[in-house]
């Protein structure tokens, strides 16, 4: 997950205050009286640097161990702390000895090295753990909030699907087309009906599922587009730029992702048979991309953005890559991360 | 070919009849029966047809009781509107089915398959009929969870869940290896989607699986201490849930 710049600033500030106070405390203890007190600014700088290093090492180790993001576990914490402490002590001791040797021409002694190791271990035990605790709490709060939002989104989504299944506009418009087709061409009517049936079957079948294979979702969306094309006969032009092999290897999406996006396009943009509205559906290196020309029309019911917000929250539950929405004056693009199924 | 149709909607059976005629005019439809009771009576009195087309929900209830009472020697193709759990039961038992509305291409390919591989069409035994009957009446439970991981998602099957604990207000599932999986649901939600045969909410913050039960001990007069395989923690049932727990354990 992307960290806010404010987080970095907060951590750095906290560390600085800690260093200032610690040096102050040590100097006060050493001084004994006001006359003998002298503050060492370079000690603060040095401590700040080693503090940052400690935090940096924890972060690097966490990326490998993955403790903070996953609500913990004792063994994983031990590994995180062990790995980061080992790394930190090694780097810090080596750099301190190097500094003394080259700059101050003081060759290392066994005792001095031991002191360094102990001092840096203690520094890391304090700062590293503070940072771990801070990140853990922050992550936990975020996870909880995310779950809360996602649960809400799930409920909203189910409601939306329910509304859509019984959406009078969609249903009656479709029935109207069907009634026109029955007289005109029974074969077309049959085909239209099959598609309509499949549409309802799919949305019923997947309403309780978290993910569905991309290939299935694409077939479903094509079904939906067929119905749209019958209704609007060419007012919207859908360009499917999907290689079958890429779709088959495309992983998973949240059910009704693509169909929902296409529905949005039609809901918010004006089409016309003379100048069809261009919509493209493509795959781009692990992303599903829906792009359309903008020709805004006032939407009937439902405010702009609730569907997209909902989609975003549902994906946040399954991936760290956010659904990328790019509104521009004359085009609208939504990029959805495809979910890769890992071996359990 | 002599075909029997069990279907309670006249228009639907008429359409099926038309489609059969279109496929092969030599097909004779022996009878169209509208209820399970009629079907039982007819099948007892007549020799077995070559093939039966049957709807699932009839005027007097699900058709499966027909096949529990009469043992059949011919294959059946079921027509069903929509029920994914029945569909799965069909697929798992190799029972043929057609989705409603029945499209001619699907019907004709089913008939072709029937002619080609008559023997591979599974016969519906009374046991299978009973199983389908139960499947139809059963509420369904979640069998897997999708869990977010670094670089992708993975599936956690409920068979791989030893217990679920509320840790810092977040539901965490433990698998037999002791790995933790964060589930984005509340324990109450989980309790309602998990099969109560397999899982029990032992306290406000814990759900346990019966499949990993190791040992039980009395804990005071009105509680139980539960040991699970692969977990060092001992789960103590809350007093109010202990009677339910005892019943669940059987």
mmCIF file with all atom_site columns, C-alpha atoms in Angstrom, chain B residues 9-194:
data_model
loop_
_atom_site.group_PDB
_atom_site.id
_atom_site.type_symbol
_atom_site.label_atom_id
_atom_site.label_alt_id
_atom_site.label_comp_id
_atom_site.label_asym_id
_atom_site.label_entity_id
_atom_site.label_seq_id
_atom_site.pdbx_PDB_ins_code
_atom_site.Cartn_x
_atom_site.Cartn_y
_atom_site.Cartn_z
_atom_site.occupancy
_atom_site.B_iso_or_equiv
_atom_site.pdbx_formal_charge
_atom_site.auth_seq_id
_atom_site.auth_comp_id
_atom_site.auth_asym_id
_atom_site.auth_atom_id
_atom_site.pdbx_PDB_model_num
ATOM 1   C CA . UNK B 1 9   ? -46.365 -26.715 -17.833 1.00 0.00 ? 9   UNK B CA 1
ATOM 2   C CA . UNK B 1 10  ? -48.322 -27.499 -21.037 1.00 0.00 ? 10  UNK B CA 1
ATOM 3   C CA . UNK B 1 11  ? -46.522 -24.868 -23.117 1.00 0.00 ? 11  UNK B CA 1
ATOM 4   C CA . UNK B 1 12  ? -43.141 -26.160 -22.041 1.00 0.00 ? 12  UNK B CA 1
ATOM 5   C CA . UNK B 1 13  ? -44.012 -29.761 -22.867 1.00 0.00 ? 13  UNK B CA 1
ATOM 6   C CA . UNK B 1 14  ? -45.475 -28.702 -26.191 1.00 0.00 ? 14  UNK B CA 1
ATOM 7   C CA . UNK B 1 15  ? -42.295 -26.893 -27.084 1.00 0.00 ? 15  UNK B CA 1
ATOM 8   C CA . UNK B 1 16  ? -40.225 -29.884 -26.080 1.00 0.00 ? 16  UNK B CA 1
ATOM 9   C CA . UNK B 1 17  ? -42.452 -32.108 -28.202 1.00 0.00 ? 17  UNK B CA 1
ATOM 10  C CA . UNK B 1 18  ? -41.979 -29.810 -31.195 1.00 0.00 ? 18  UNK B CA 1
ATOM 11  C CA . UNK B 1 19  ? -38.242 -29.817 -30.736 1.00 0.00 ? 19  UNK B CA 1
ATOM 12  C CA . UNK B 1 20  ? -38.164 -33.607 -30.523 1.00 0.00 ? 20  UNK B CA 1
ATOM 13  C CA . UNK B 1 21  ? -40.223 -33.870 -33.693 1.00 0.00 ? 21  UNK B CA 1
ATOM 14  C CA . UNK B 1 22  ? -37.864 -31.456 -35.377 1.00 0.00 ? 22  UNK B CA 1
ATOM 15  C CA . UNK B 1 23  ? -34.876 -33.494 -34.282 1.00 0.00 ? 23  UNK B CA 1
ATOM 16  C CA . UNK B 1 24  ? -36.317 -36.779 -35.468 1.00 0.00 ? 24  UNK B CA 1
ATOM 17  C CA . UNK B 1 25  ? -39.941 -37.275 -36.574 1.00 0.00 ? 25  UNK B CA 1
ATOM 18  C CA . UNK B 1 26  ? -39.656 -40.953 -35.656 1.00 0.00 ? 26  UNK B CA 1
ATOM 19  C CA . UNK B 1 27  ? -39.505 -40.151 -31.946 1.00 0.00 ? 27  UNK B CA 1
ATOM 20  C CA . UNK B 1 28  ? -42.730 -41.083 -30.204 1.00 0.00 ? 28  UNK B CA 1
ATOM 21  C CA . UNK B 1 29  ? -43.770 -39.307 -27.069 1.00 0.00 ? 29  UNK B CA 1
ATOM 22  C CA . UNK B 1 30  ? -45.460 -41.992 -24.977 1.00 0.00 ? 30  UNK B CA 1
ATOM 23  C CA . UNK B 1 31  ? -47.049 -39.631 -22.509 1.00 0.00 ? 31  UNK B CA 1
ATOM 24  C CA . UNK B 1 32  ? -46.790 -36.246 -20.873 1.00 0.00 ? 32  UNK B CA 1
ATOM 25  C CA . UNK B 1 33  ? -47.221 -36.505 -17.115 1.00 0.00 ? 33  UNK B CA 1
ATOM 26  C CA . UNK B 1 34  ? -47.908 -33.509 -14.925 1.00 0.00 ? 34  UNK B CA 1
ATOM 27  C CA . UNK B 1 35  ? -47.256 -34.709 -11.420 1.00 0.00 ? 35  UNK B CA 1
ATOM 28  C CA . UNK B 1 36  ? -45.016 -37.038 -9.479  1.00 0.00 ? 36  UNK B CA 1
ATOM 29  C CA . UNK B 1 37  ? -48.023 -39.142 -8.500  1.00 0.00 ? 37  UNK B CA 1
ATOM 30  C CA . UNK B 1 38  ? -49.014 -39.572 -12.167 1.00 0.00 ? 38  UNK B CA 1
ATOM 31  C CA . UNK B 1 39  ? -45.451 -40.484 -13.060 1.00 0.00 ? 39  UNK B CA 1
ATOM 32  C CA . UNK B 1 40  ? -45.245 -43.132 -10.356 1.00 0.00 ? 40  UNK B CA 1
ATOM 33  C CA . UNK B 1 41  ? -48.527 -44.648 -11.518 1.00 0.00 ? 41  UNK B CA 1
ATOM 34  C CA . UNK B 1 42  ? -47.561 -44.578 -15.196 1.00 0.00 ? 42  UNK B CA 1
ATOM 35  C CA . UNK B 1 43  ? -44.095 -46.071 -14.666 1.00 0.00 ? 43  UNK B CA 1
ATOM 36  C CA . UNK B 1 44  ? -45.508 -48.910 -12.577 1.00 0.00 ? 44  UNK B CA 1
ATOM 37  C CA . UNK B 1 45  ? -48.000 -49.857 -15.245 1.00 0.00 ? 45  UNK B CA 1
ATOM 38  C CA . UNK B 1 46  ? -45.961 -49.449 -18.400 1.00 0.00 ? 46  UNK B CA 1
ATOM 39  C CA . UNK B 1 47  ? -42.712 -50.914 -19.703 1.00 0.00 ? 47  UNK B CA 1
ATOM 40  C CA . UNK B 1 48  ? -39.743 -48.582 -19.412 1.00 0.00 ? 48  UNK B CA 1
ATOM 41  C CA . UNK B 1 49  ? -39.360 -45.951 -22.142 1.00 0.00 ? 49  UNK B CA 1
ATOM 42  C CA . UNK B 1 50  ? -36.011 -45.369 -23.887 1.00 0.00 ? 50  UNK B CA 1
ATOM 43  C CA . UNK B 1 51  ? -35.504 -41.932 -22.454 1.00 0.00 ? 51  UNK B CA 1
ATOM 44  C CA . UNK B 1 52  ? -37.224 -39.627 -19.978 1.00 0.00 ? 52  UNK B CA 1
ATOM 45  C CA . UNK B 1 53  ? -37.264 -35.849 -20.051 1.00 0.00 ? 53  UNK B CA 1
ATOM 46  C CA . UNK B 1 54  ? -38.161 -34.552 -16.659 1.00 0.00 ? 54  UNK B CA 1
ATOM 47  C CA . UNK B 1 55  ? -38.758 -31.198 -15.045 1.00 0.00 ? 55  UNK B CA 1
ATOM 48  C CA . UNK B 1 56  ? -37.658 -30.899 -11.418 1.00 0.00 ? 56  UNK B CA 1
ATOM 49  C CA . UNK B 1 57  ? -40.415 -28.960 -9.666  1.00 0.00 ? 57  UNK B CA 1
ATOM 50  C CA . UNK B 1 58  ? -43.811 -30.481 -10.443 1.00 0.00 ? 58  UNK B CA 1
ATOM 51  C CA . UNK B 1 59  ? -47.315 -29.611 -9.350  1.00 0.00 ? 59  UNK B CA 1
ATOM 52  C CA . UNK B 1 60  ? -47.044 -31.963 -6.388  1.00 0.00 ? 60  UNK B CA 1
ATOM 53  C CA . UNK B 1 61  ? -43.415 -31.291 -5.414  1.00 0.00 ? 61  UNK B CA 1
ATOM 54  C CA . UNK B 1 62  ? -39.961 -32.278 -6.612  1.00 0.00 ? 62  UNK B CA 1
ATOM 55  C CA . UNK B 1 63  ? -39.770 -35.132 -9.102  1.00 0.00 ? 63  UNK B CA 1
ATOM 56  C CA . UNK B 1 64  ? -37.060 -37.038 -7.258  1.00 0.00 ? 64  UNK B CA 1
ATOM 57  C CA . UNK B 1 65  ? -39.462 -39.023 -5.152  1.00 0.00 ? 65  UNK B CA 1
ATOM 58  C CA . UNK B 1 66  ? -40.629 -40.736 -8.342  1.00 0.00 ? 66  UNK B CA 1
ATOM 59  C CA . UNK B 1 67  ? -37.197 -42.239 -8.796  1.00 0.00 ? 67  UNK B CA 1
ATOM 60  C CA . UNK B 1 68  ? -36.970 -43.203 -5.182  1.00 0.00 ? 68  UNK B CA 1
ATOM 61  C CA . UNK B 1 69  ? -40.155 -45.225 -5.484  1.00 0.00 ? 69  UNK B CA 1
ATOM 62  C CA . UNK B 1 70  ? -39.753 -46.653 -8.968  1.00 0.00 ? 70  UNK B CA 1
ATOM 63  C CA . UNK B 1 71  ? -36.443 -48.117 -9.980  1.00 0.00 ? 71  UNK B CA 1
ATOM 64  C CA . UNK B 1 72  ? -35.633 -47.040 -13.499 1.00 0.00 ? 72  UNK B CA 1
ATOM 65  C CA . UNK B 1 73  ? -33.749 -48.759 -16.236 1.00 0.00 ? 73  UNK B CA 1
ATOM 66  C CA . UNK B 1 74  ? -33.629 -45.881 -18.713 1.00 0.00 ? 74  UNK B CA 1
ATOM 67  C CA . UNK B 1 75  ? -31.639 -42.656 -18.722 1.00 0.00 ? 75  UNK B CA 1
ATOM 68  C CA . UNK B 1 76  ? -33.173 -39.326 -17.731 1.00 0.00 ? 76  UNK B CA 1
ATOM 69  C CA . UNK B 1 77  ? -32.436 -35.852 -18.929 1.00 0.00 ? 77  UNK B CA 1
ATOM 70  C CA . UNK B 1 78  ? -33.516 -33.263 -16.392 1.00 0.00 ? 78  UNK B CA 1
ATOM 71  C CA . UNK B 1 79  ? -34.704 -29.827 -17.351 1.00 0.00 ? 79  UNK B CA 1
ATOM 72  C CA . UNK B 1 80  ? -34.047 -27.221 -14.727 1.00 0.00 ? 80  UNK B CA 1
ATOM 73  C CA . UNK B 1 81  ? -34.596 -23.497 -14.557 1.00 0.00 ? 81  UNK B CA 1
ATOM 74  C CA . UNK B 1 82  ? -31.796 -22.583 -12.279 1.00 0.00 ? 82  UNK B CA 1
ATOM 75  C CA . UNK B 1 83  ? -30.235 -24.008 -9.228  1.00 0.00 ? 83  UNK B CA 1
ATOM 76  C CA . UNK B 1 84  ? -26.500 -24.095 -9.175  1.00 0.00 ? 84  UNK B CA 1
ATOM 77  C CA . UNK B 1 85  ? -26.357 -26.653 -6.365  1.00 0.00 ? 85  UNK B CA 1
ATOM 78  C CA . UNK B 1 86  ? -28.568 -29.133 -8.136  1.00 0.00 ? 86  UNK B CA 1
ATOM 79  C CA . UNK B 1 87  ? -26.535 -28.494 -11.276 1.00 0.00 ? 87  UNK B CA 1
ATOM 80  C CA . UNK B 1 88  ? -23.387 -29.348 -9.435  1.00 0.00 ? 88  UNK B CA 1
ATOM 81  C CA . UNK B 1 89  ? -24.918 -32.488 -8.002  1.00 0.00 ? 89  UNK B CA 1
ATOM 82  C CA . UNK B 1 90  ? -25.916 -33.481 -11.559 1.00 0.00 ? 90  UNK B CA 1
ATOM 83  C CA . UNK B 1 91  ? -22.450 -32.857 -12.897 1.00 0.00 ? 91  UNK B CA 1
ATOM 84  C CA . UNK B 1 92  ? -20.755 -34.737 -10.097 1.00 0.00 ? 92  UNK B CA 1
ATOM 85  C CA . UNK B 1 93  ? -22.950 -37.772 -10.693 1.00 0.00 ? 93  UNK B CA 1
ATOM 86  C CA . UNK B 1 94  ? -22.814 -37.633 -14.465 1.00 0.00 ? 94  UNK B CA 1
ATOM 87  C CA . UNK B 1 95  ? -26.548 -37.006 -14.710 1.00 0.00 ? 95  UNK B CA 1
ATOM 88  C CA . UNK B 1 96  ? -27.651 -35.255 -17.894 1.00 0.00 ? 96  UNK B CA 1
ATOM 89  C CA . UNK B 1 97  ? -29.544 -31.991 -17.682 1.00 0.00 ? 97  UNK B CA 1
ATOM 90  C CA . UNK B 1 98  ? -30.727 -29.132 -19.846 1.00 0.00 ? 98  UNK B CA 1
ATOM 91  C CA . UNK B 1 99  ? -31.111 -25.566 -18.722 1.00 0.00 ? 99  UNK B CA 1
ATOM 92  C CA . UNK B 1 100 ? -34.451 -23.873 -19.199 1.00 0.00 ? 100 UNK B CA 1
ATOM 93  C CA . UNK B 1 101 ? -35.417 -22.315 -21.503 1.00 0.00 ? 101 UNK B CA 1
ATOM 94  C CA . UNK B 1 102 ? -34.377 -25.323 -23.538 1.00 0.00 ? 102 UNK B CA 1
ATOM 95  C CA . UNK B 1 103 ? -32.625 -24.244 -26.720 1.00 0.00 ? 103 UNK B CA 1
ATOM 96  C CA . UNK B 1 104 ? -32.842 -26.463 -29.732 1.00 0.00 ? 104 UNK B CA 1
ATOM 97  C CA . UNK B 1 105 ? -29.045 -26.754 -30.257 1.00 0.00 ? 105 UNK B CA 1
ATOM 98  C CA . UNK B 1 106 ? -28.566 -27.949 -26.678 1.00 0.00 ? 106 UNK B CA 1
ATOM 99  C CA . UNK B 1 107 ? -31.415 -30.410 -26.972 1.00 0.00 ? 107 UNK B CA 1
ATOM 100 C CA . UNK B 1 108 ? -30.130 -31.839 -30.213 1.00 0.00 ? 108 UNK B CA 1
ATOM 101 C CA . UNK B 1 109 ? -26.598 -32.242 -28.916 1.00 0.00 ? 109 UNK B CA 1
ATOM 102 C CA . UNK B 1 110 ? -27.935 -34.017 -25.830 1.00 0.00 ? 110 UNK B CA 1
ATOM 103 C CA . UNK B 1 111 ? -29.932 -36.361 -28.047 1.00 0.00 ? 111 UNK B CA 1
ATOM 104 C CA . UNK B 1 112 ? -26.952 -37.007 -30.282 1.00 0.00 ? 112 UNK B CA 1
ATOM 105 C CA . UNK B 1 113 ? -24.888 -37.826 -27.269 1.00 0.00 ? 113 UNK B CA 1
ATOM 106 C CA . UNK B 1 114 ? -27.622 -40.117 -26.039 1.00 0.00 ? 114 UNK B CA 1
ATOM 107 C CA . UNK B 1 115 ? -27.688 -42.000 -29.341 1.00 0.00 ? 115 UNK B CA 1
ATOM 108 C CA . UNK B 1 116 ? -23.957 -42.276 -29.506 1.00 0.00 ? 116 UNK B CA 1
ATOM 109 C CA . UNK B 1 117 ? -23.178 -43.132 -25.922 1.00 0.00 ? 117 UNK B CA 1
ATOM 110 C CA . UNK B 1 118 ? -26.354 -44.637 -24.632 1.00 0.00 ? 118 UNK B CA 1
ATOM 111 C CA . UNK B 1 119 ? -24.415 -46.638 -22.079 1.00 0.00 ? 119 UNK B CA 1
ATOM 112 C CA . UNK B 1 120 ? -22.565 -43.655 -20.633 1.00 0.00 ? 120 UNK B CA 1
ATOM 113 C CA . UNK B 1 121 ? -25.778 -41.956 -19.570 1.00 0.00 ? 121 UNK B CA 1
ATOM 114 C CA . UNK B 1 122 ? -25.876 -42.576 -15.865 1.00 0.00 ? 122 UNK B CA 1
ATOM 115 C CA . UNK B 1 123 ? -28.950 -44.294 -14.569 1.00 0.00 ? 123 UNK B CA 1
ATOM 116 C CA . UNK B 1 124 ? -30.596 -42.625 -11.667 1.00 0.00 ? 124 UNK B CA 1
ATOM 117 C CA . UNK B 1 125 ? -30.520 -44.947 -8.721  1.00 0.00 ? 125 UNK B CA 1
ATOM 118 C CA . UNK B 1 126 ? -32.953 -44.453 -5.837  1.00 0.00 ? 126 UNK B CA 1
ATOM 119 C CA . UNK B 1 127 ? -29.953 -43.428 -3.718  1.00 0.00 ? 127 UNK B CA 1
ATOM 120 C CA . UNK B 1 128 ? -28.922 -40.772 -6.220  1.00 0.00 ? 128 UNK B CA 1
ATOM 121 C CA . UNK B 1 129 ? -32.501 -39.560 -6.364  1.00 0.00 ? 129 UNK B CA 1
ATOM 122 C CA . UNK B 1 130 ? -32.539 -39.262 -2.605  1.00 0.00 ? 130 UNK B CA 1
ATOM 123 C CA . UNK B 1 131 ? -29.249 -37.422 -2.638  1.00 0.00 ? 131 UNK B CA 1
ATOM 124 C CA . UNK B 1 132 ? -30.615 -34.929 -5.177  1.00 0.00 ? 132 UNK B CA 1
ATOM 125 C CA . UNK B 1 133 ? -33.706 -34.511 -3.091  1.00 0.00 ? 133 UNK B CA 1
ATOM 126 C CA . UNK B 1 134 ? -31.573 -33.624 -0.069  1.00 0.00 ? 134 UNK B CA 1
ATOM 127 C CA . UNK B 1 135 ? -29.365 -31.274 -2.070  1.00 0.00 ? 135 UNK B CA 1
ATOM 128 C CA . UNK B 1 136 ? -32.451 -29.456 -3.260  1.00 0.00 ? 136 UNK B CA 1
ATOM 129 C CA . UNK B 1 137 ? -33.760 -28.951 0.231   1.00 0.00 ? 137 UNK B CA 1
ATOM 130 C CA . UNK B 1 138 ? -30.495 -27.976 1.849   1.00 0.00 ? 138 UNK B CA 1
ATOM 131 C CA . UNK B 1 139 ? -29.364 -24.481 2.577   1.00 0.00 ? 139 UNK B CA 1
ATOM 132 C CA . UNK B 1 140 ? -25.934 -23.914 1.131   1.00 0.00 ? 140 UNK B CA 1
ATOM 133 C CA . UNK B 1 141 ? -22.802 -22.835 2.902   1.00 0.00 ? 141 UNK B CA 1
ATOM 134 C CA . UNK B 1 142 ? -19.549 -21.280 1.901   1.00 0.00 ? 142 UNK B CA 1
ATOM 135 C CA . UNK B 1 143 ? -16.821 -23.699 0.957   1.00 0.00 ? 143 UNK B CA 1
ATOM 136 C CA . UNK B 1 144 ? -13.936 -21.362 0.337   1.00 0.00 ? 144 UNK B CA 1
ATOM 137 C CA . UNK B 1 145 ? -12.759 -17.889 1.057   1.00 0.00 ? 145 UNK B CA 1
ATOM 138 C CA . UNK B 1 146 ? -10.741 -15.694 -1.246  1.00 0.00 ? 146 UNK B CA 1
ATOM 139 C CA . UNK B 1 147 ? -7.814  -14.254 0.663   1.00 0.00 ? 147 UNK B CA 1
ATOM 140 C CA . UNK B 1 148 ? -5.610  -11.360 -0.376  1.00 0.00 ? 148 UNK B CA 1
ATOM 141 C CA . UNK B 1 149 ? -1.888  -12.040 -0.443  1.00 0.00 ? 149 UNK B CA 1
ATOM 142 C CA . UNK B 1 150 ? 1.255   -10.418 -1.712  1.00 0.00 ? 150 UNK B CA 1
ATOM 143 C CA . UNK B 1 151 ? 1.027   -10.347 -5.504  1.00 0.00 ? 151 UNK B CA 1
ATOM 144 C CA . UNK B 1 152 ? -2.309  -12.116 -5.808  1.00 0.00 ? 152 UNK B CA 1
ATOM 145 C CA . UNK B 1 153 ? -5.112  -13.975 -4.128  1.00 0.00 ? 153 UNK B CA 1
ATOM 146 C CA . UNK B 1 154 ? -5.468  -17.519 -2.893  1.00 0.00 ? 154 UNK B CA 1
ATOM 147 C CA . UNK B 1 155 ? -8.328  -19.765 -1.948  1.00 0.00 ? 155 UNK B CA 1
ATOM 148 C CA . UNK B 1 156 ? -8.733  -20.957 1.599   1.00 0.00 ? 156 UNK B CA 1
ATOM 149 C CA . UNK B 1 157 ? -11.134 -23.899 1.714   1.00 0.00 ? 157 UNK B CA 1
ATOM 150 C CA . UNK B 1 158 ? -13.233 -24.281 4.828   1.00 0.00 ? 158 UNK B CA 1
ATOM 151 C CA . UNK B 1 159 ? -11.849 -27.815 5.178   1.00 0.00 ? 159 UNK B CA 1
ATOM 152 C CA . UNK B 1 160 ? -8.508  -26.129 5.838   1.00 0.00 ? 160 UNK B CA 1
ATOM 153 C CA . UNK B 1 161 ? -9.772  -23.950 8.649   1.00 0.00 ? 161 UNK B CA 1
ATOM 154 C CA . UNK B 1 162 ? -8.962  -25.197 12.139  1.00 0.00 ? 162 UNK B CA 1
ATOM 155 C CA . UNK B 1 163 ? -10.426 -22.245 13.980  1.00 0.00 ? 163 UNK B CA 1
ATOM 156 C CA . UNK B 1 164 ? -11.296 -18.603 13.561  1.00 0.00 ? 164 UNK B CA 1
ATOM 157 C CA . UNK B 1 165 ? -10.417 -16.098 16.204  1.00 0.00 ? 165 UNK B CA 1
ATOM 158 C CA . UNK B 1 166 ? -11.209 -12.465 16.639  1.00 0.00 ? 166 UNK B CA 1
ATOM 159 C CA . UNK B 1 167 ? -7.828  -10.764 17.039  1.00 0.00 ? 167 UNK B CA 1
ATOM 160 C CA . UNK B 1 168 ? -7.975  -7.028  17.596  1.00 0.00 ? 168 UNK B CA 1
ATOM 161 C CA . UNK B 1 169 ? -11.500 -7.030  16.192  1.00 0.00 ? 169 UNK B CA 1
ATOM 162 C CA . UNK B 1 170 ? -10.380 -8.687  12.970  1.00 0.00 ? 170 UNK B CA 1
ATOM 163 C CA . UNK B 1 171 ? -11.394 -12.260 12.156  1.00 0.00 ? 171 UNK B CA 1
ATOM 164 C CA . UNK B 1 172 ? -8.324  -14.450 11.631  1.00 0.00 ? 172 UNK B CA 1
ATOM 165 C CA . UNK B 1 173 ? -8.552  -18.033 10.386  1.00 0.00 ? 173 UNK B CA 1
ATOM 166 C CA . UNK B 1 174 ? -5.856  -20.574 11.301  1.00 0.00 ? 174 UNK B CA 1
ATOM 167 C CA . UNK B 1 175 ? -4.989  -23.404 8.950   1.00 0.00 ? 175 UNK B CA 1
ATOM 168 C CA . UNK B 1 176 ? -3.510  -26.762 10.015  1.00 0.00 ? 176 UNK B CA 1
ATOM 169 C CA . UNK B 1 177 ? 0.010   -25.421 9.507   1.00 0.00 ? 177 UNK B CA 1
ATOM 170 C CA . UNK B 1 178 ? -0.668  -22.594 11.925  1.00 0.00 ? 178 UNK B CA 1
ATOM 171 C CA . UNK B 1 179 ? -0.733  -19.920 9.215   1.00 0.00 ? 179 UNK B CA 1
ATOM 172 C CA . UNK B 1 180 ? -3.029  -16.980 9.734   1.00 0.00 ? 180 UNK B CA 1
ATOM 173 C CA . UNK B 1 181 ? -5.507  -15.721 7.177   1.00 0.00 ? 181 UNK B CA 1
ATOM 174 C CA . UNK B 1 182 ? -7.380  -12.498 7.637   1.00 0.00 ? 182 UNK B CA 1
ATOM 175 C CA . UNK B 1 183 ? -11.048 -12.747 6.695   1.00 0.00 ? 183 UNK B CA 1
ATOM 176 C CA . UNK B 1 184 ? -12.930 -9.554  5.928   1.00 0.00 ? 184 UNK B CA 1
ATOM 177 C CA . UNK B 1 185 ? -16.068 -10.558 7.778   1.00 0.00 ? 185 UNK B CA 1
ATOM 178 C CA . UNK B 1 186 ? -17.438 -10.351 11.276  1.00 0.00 ? 186 UNK B CA 1
ATOM 179 C CA . UNK B 1 187 ? -17.747 -13.514 13.331  1.00 0.00 ? 187 UNK B CA 1
ATOM 180 C CA . UNK B 1 188 ? -21.530 -13.286 13.154  1.00 0.00 ? 188 UNK B CA 1
ATOM 181 C CA . UNK B 1 189 ? -21.379 -13.141 9.371   1.00 0.00 ? 189 UNK B CA 1
ATOM 182 C CA . UNK B 1 190 ? -18.972 -16.068 9.317   1.00 0.00 ? 190 UNK B CA 1
ATOM 183 C CA . UNK B 1 191 ? -21.199 -18.027 11.650  1.00 0.00 ? 191 UNK B CA 1
ATOM 184 C CA . UNK B 1 192 ? -24.054 -17.653 9.210   1.00 0.00 ? 192 UNK B CA 1
ATOM 185 C CA . UNK B 1 193 ? -22.117 -18.654 6.074   1.00 0.00 ? 193 UNK B CA 1
ATOM 186 C CA . UNK B 1 194 ? -20.240 -21.616 7.541   1.00 0.00 ? 194 UNK B CA 1
#
